[in-house]
Amino acid sequence: MNRQDEAQRGKDEPLARKAQELLRDSAEHLDAATRSRLTRARHEALAEMGQGRRARVFSQWAPVGMVAATAVLAALLWIGEPVPPGPGPDVATVIADRDLAPDVATDLDLLLAEESLEMIEDLEFFTWLDANMSTEELQAELGAIG
Amino acid sequence: MYAMNDMALALNTGRISTGLEQRREGSTLDHSRSMDQFLAEVEKRAYRMAVISVRNRDDALDIVQDAMIRLVRKYADRPGAEWRPLFYRILNNRILDHHRRQTIRNKMLAWFSRNENAEEYSDPLENAPGPATIEPHRRMAIDDAMGSLEEAVRELSARQQQAFLLRTLEGLDVATTAATMGCSQGSVKTHYSRAVHQLREKLGDHWL
């Protein structure tokens, strides 16, 4: 350090010392409302401390949980739904057993049968047929077709 | 025999894990208490630093609170010795952000010609002084000197202000100030020296 620096420091020091005294004094003599707001701010910040810890624990274990959940889902999709050992009772039987109207059971059975899909495609035609022709006329028509 | 050993082992393991949990809880409490003490120690000076820079009490309080929250959220697990430079670095960044936002806001206001000089509401109770420990005339002299100093510090550049306040108000050494400001020790010395020189010119010898 040369003489010029020392002289500069000698000049600076009284100002720095007085500024420090004043600044620290002003910091120590804050009004009550400001002191209270600072205390509140500190408590709010400290409340984050616990939350932050919990969030960090969660963020540490979250990837593990996600991997486990994905593995379980993949296993379920891989295995698929178990196939029942034999053919179960058809819907009509079940509903008839429960004393429901046989017509409802038959309709449901028809709807659930594979063939009914074709019928659904021509539903408008069958509705028209039902409205405009009696059973006898229909039978006669079918007999004529062969 | 084995069953007895297993039971003893289980009991011991239980005792050890309970002991570890208690120690962990104790260390968390200690850590929280240390952070509380640290923040309580720096909060007033940090507020003074912020209020000198932003000239608004509410904004200064928001900035200090934000700095506290960020320190706790991001660096609470760091060693206590690192908290001070980290806290002041966050605080200074918040202050700079505030100035940037203010600049943009002022430009917008000027653009829309709506720059009204709204008088800031001032609650007399809030402005009531803290506990009086010195005579009123002495207090007045100190307040006058402080007012002049504040005005002069506000005219410094942002970096000079930071260097001067960190060194003078917070009492940080050159190395810690450099770490806080994110620059070299040489830059800190230059900023500080220029700041003091400028202050001496502004305040004059009669201020001392």
Coordinates of C-alpha atoms in Angstrom, one line a residue, chain B:
Chain B
M1 CA -33.7 -68.2 22.2
Y2 CA -33.7 -66.7 18.7
A3 CA -37.2 -65.2 19.4
M4 CA -35.8 -63.5 22.5
N5 CA -32.8 -62.2 20.5
D6 CA -35.2 -60.9 17.7
M7 CA -37.3 -59.2 20.3
A8 CA -34.3 -57.5 21.9
L9 CA -33.0 -56.5 18.4
A10 CA -36.4 -55.1 17.5
L11 CA -36.6 -53.2 20.8
N12 CA -33.1 -51.8 20.2
T13 CA -33.8 -50.9 16.6
G14 CA -37.0 -49.2 17.8
R15 CA -35.0 -47.3 20.4
I16 CA -32.3 -46.3 17.8
S17 CA -34.9 -45.1 15.3
T18 CA -36.8 -43.1 17.9
G19 CA -33.5 -41.6 19.0
L20 CA -32.7 -40.7 15.4
E21 CA -36.1 -39.1 14.9
Q22 CA -35.7 -37.2 18.1
R23 CA -32.3 -36.0 17.1
R24 CA -33.6 -35.1 13.6
E25 CA -36.5 -33.1 15.1
G26 CA -34.1 -31.5 17.5
S27 CA -31.7 -30.5 14.7
T28 CA -34.7 -29.1 12.7
L29 CA -35.7 -27.0 15.7
D30 CA -32.1 -25.8 16.2
H31 CA -31.9 -25.0 12.5
S32 CA -35.2 -23.1 12.7
R33 CA -34.1 -21.2 15.8
S34 CA -30.7 -20.3 14.2
M35 CA -32.6 -19.0 11.1
D36 CA -34.9 -17.0 13.4
Q37 CA -31.9 -15.5 15.2
F38 CA -30.2 -14.7 12.0
L39 CA -33.2 -13.0 10.4
A40 CA -34.0 -11.1 13.6
E41 CA -30.4 -9.8 13.7
V42 CA -30.3 -8.6 10.1
E43 CA -33.9 -7.5 9.4
K44 CA -33.7 -3.9 10.7
R45 CA -30.5 -3.1 8.8
A46 CA -31.8 -4.9 5.7
Y47 CA -35.0 -2.7 5.9
R48 CA -32.9 0.5 6.2
M49 CA -30.8 -0.6 3.2
A50 CA -34.0 -1.2 1.2
V51 CA -35.8 1.9 2.3
I52 CA -32.8 4.1 1.4
S53 CA -32.7 2.5 -2.1
V54 CA -36.4 2.4 -3.0
R55 CA -37.6 5.4 -0.9
N56 CA -40.9 3.7 0.0
R57 CA -41.6 2.0 3.4
D58 CA -44.1 -0.5 2.1
D59 CA -42.0 -1.5 -0.9
A60 CA -39.0 -1.8 1.4
L61 CA -40.9 -4.1 3.8
D62 CA -42.1 -6.2 0.9
I63 CA -38.6 -6.5 -0.5
V64 CA -37.2 -7.6 2.9
Q65 CA -40.0 -10.1 3.4
D66 CA -39.5 -11.5 0.0
A67 CA -35.7 -11.8 0.6
M68 CA -36.4 -13.6 3.9
I69 CA -38.8 -16.1 2.3
R70 CA -36.4 -16.8 -0.6
L71 CA -33.5 -17.4 1.8
V72 CA -35.6 -19.8 3.9
R73 CA -37.1 -21.6 0.8
K74 CA -33.8 -22.0 -1.1
Y75 CA -30.9 -21.9 1.3
A76 CA -32.2 -22.9 4.8
D77 CA -30.2 -26.1 4.5
R78 CA -26.9 -24.3 3.7
P79 CA -24.5 -23.7 6.6
G80 CA -25.4 -20.6 8.7
A81 CA -22.1 -18.9 7.8
E82 CA -23.4 -18.6 4.2
W83 CA -26.7 -17.0 5.1
R84 CA -25.5 -13.5 5.4
P85 CA -24.0 -13.1 1.9
L86 CA -26.8 -15.1 0.4
F87 CA -29.5 -13.0 2.1
Y88 CA -27.9 -9.7 1.0
R89 CA -27.4 -10.9 -2.5
I90 CA -31.1 -11.8 -2.7
L91 CA -32.0 -8.4 -1.1
N92 CA -29.9 -6.5 -3.6
N93 CA -31.4 -8.4 -6.5
R94 CA -34.9 -7.6 -5.2
I95 CA -34.0 -4.0 -5.0
L96 CA -32.6 -4.0 -8.5
D97 CA -35.8 -5.7 -9.7
H98 CA -37.8 -3.1 -8.0
H99 CA -35.9 -0.3 -9.8
R100 CA -36.4 -2.0 -13.1
R101 CA -40.1 -2.4 -12.6
Q102 CA -40.3 1.3 -11.4
T103 CA -38.5 2.4 -14.6
I104 CA -40.9 0.5 -16.8
R105 CA -43.9 1.7 -14.8
N106 CA -42.7 5.3 -15.1
K107 CA -42.3 5.0 -18.8
M108 CA -45.8 3.5 -19.1
L109 CA -47.2 6.3 -17.0
A110 CA -45.4 8.9 -19.1
W111 CA -46.7 7.3 -22.2
F112 CA -50.3 7.4 -21.1
S113 CA -49.8 10.9 -19.5
R114 CA -51.3 9.7 -16.3
N115 CA -48.4 10.6 -14.0
E116 CA -50.3 12.0 -11.1
N117 CA -48.5 13.0 -8.0
A118 CA -50.6 11.0 -5.6
E119 CA -49.8 11.9 -2.0
E120 CA -48.7 8.9 -0.1
Y121 CA -51.0 8.3 2.9
S122 CA -49.0 8.6 6.1
D123 CA -50.3 7.2 9.3
P124 CA -49.1 9.3 12.3
L125 CA -49.1 6.2 14.5
E126 CA -46.9 4.3 12.1
N127 CA -44.5 7.2 12.0
A128 CA -44.3 7.4 15.7
P129 CA -40.6 7.1 16.8
G130 CA -39.3 4.1 18.6
P131 CA -38.4 4.0 22.2
A132 CA -36.7 7.3 23.1
T133 CA -33.3 6.9 24.7
I134 CA -31.7 10.2 23.9
E135 CA -32.7 13.9 24.3
P136 CA -35.0 15.4 21.6
H137 CA -32.5 18.0 20.4
R138 CA -29.8 15.4 20.0
R139 CA -32.3 13.1 18.2
M140 CA -33.1 16.0 15.8
A141 CA -29.5 16.6 15.0
I142 CA -29.0 12.9 14.3
D143 CA -32.1 12.8 12.1
D144 CA -30.9 15.8 10.1
A145 CA -27.5 14.3 9.6
M146 CA -29.2 11.0 8.6
G147 CA -31.5 12.7 6.2
S148 CA -28.6 14.4 4.4
L149 CA -26.7 11.1 4.3
E150 CA -29.7 9.2 2.9
E151 CA -30.1 11.8 0.1
A152 CA -26.5 11.6 -0.8
V153 CA -26.4 7.8 -0.8
R154 CA -29.5 7.8 -3.1
E155 CA -27.5 9.7 -5.6
L156 CA -24.8 7.0 -5.8
S157 CA -24.9 4.4 -8.6
A158 CA -26.6 1.1 -7.7
R159 CA -23.2 -0.7 -7.3
Q160 CA -21.7 2.1 -5.3
Q161 CA -24.7 2.1 -3.0
Q162 CA -24.5 -1.7 -2.5
A163 CA -20.8 -1.6 -1.8
F164 CA -21.1 1.4 0.6
L165 CA -24.1 0.0 2.5
L166 CA -22.8 -3.5 2.8
R167 CA -19.5 -2.4 4.0
T168 CA -20.7 0.4 6.3
L169 CA -24.2 -0.5 7.5
E170 CA -23.8 -4.3 7.5
G171 CA -20.1 -4.2 8.3
L172 CA -19.1 -6.9 5.8
D173 CA -15.5 -7.3 4.9
V174 CA -14.2 -6.8 1.3
A175 CA -14.3 -10.6 0.5
T176 CA -17.8 -11.2 1.8
T177 CA -19.0 -8.0 0.1
A178 CA -17.5 -9.3 -3.2
A179 CA -19.2 -12.6 -2.8
T180 CA -22.5 -10.8 -2.0
M181 CA -22.2 -8.5 -5.0
G182 CA -20.9 -11.2 -7.3
C183 CA -17.8 -9.3 -8.3
S184 CA -14.1 -9.2 -7.5
Q185 CA -12.6 -7.7 -4.4
G186 CA -10.9 -5.1 -6.5
S187 CA -14.3 -3.9 -7.8
V188 CA -15.7 -3.7 -4.3
K189 CA -12.7 -1.5 -3.3
T190 CA -13.2 0.7 -6.3
H191 CA -17.0 1.1 -5.8
Y192 CA -16.6 1.8 -2.1
S193 CA -13.8 4.3 -2.6
R194 CA -15.7 6.2 -5.3
A195 CA -18.9 6.1 -3.1
V196 CA -17.1 7.6 -0.1
H197 CA -15.4 10.2 -2.3
Q198 CA -18.7 11.3 -3.8
L199 CA -20.4 11.4 -0.4
R200 CA -17.7 13.6 1.0
E201 CA -18.1 16.0 -1.9
K202 CA -21.9 16.1 -1.5
L203 CA -22.0 16.3 2.3
G204 CA -19.0 18.6 2.8
D205 CA -16.7 18.8 5.8
H206 CA -19.2 20.5 8.1
W207 CA -21.3 17.3 8.1
L208 CA -18.5 15.3 9.8

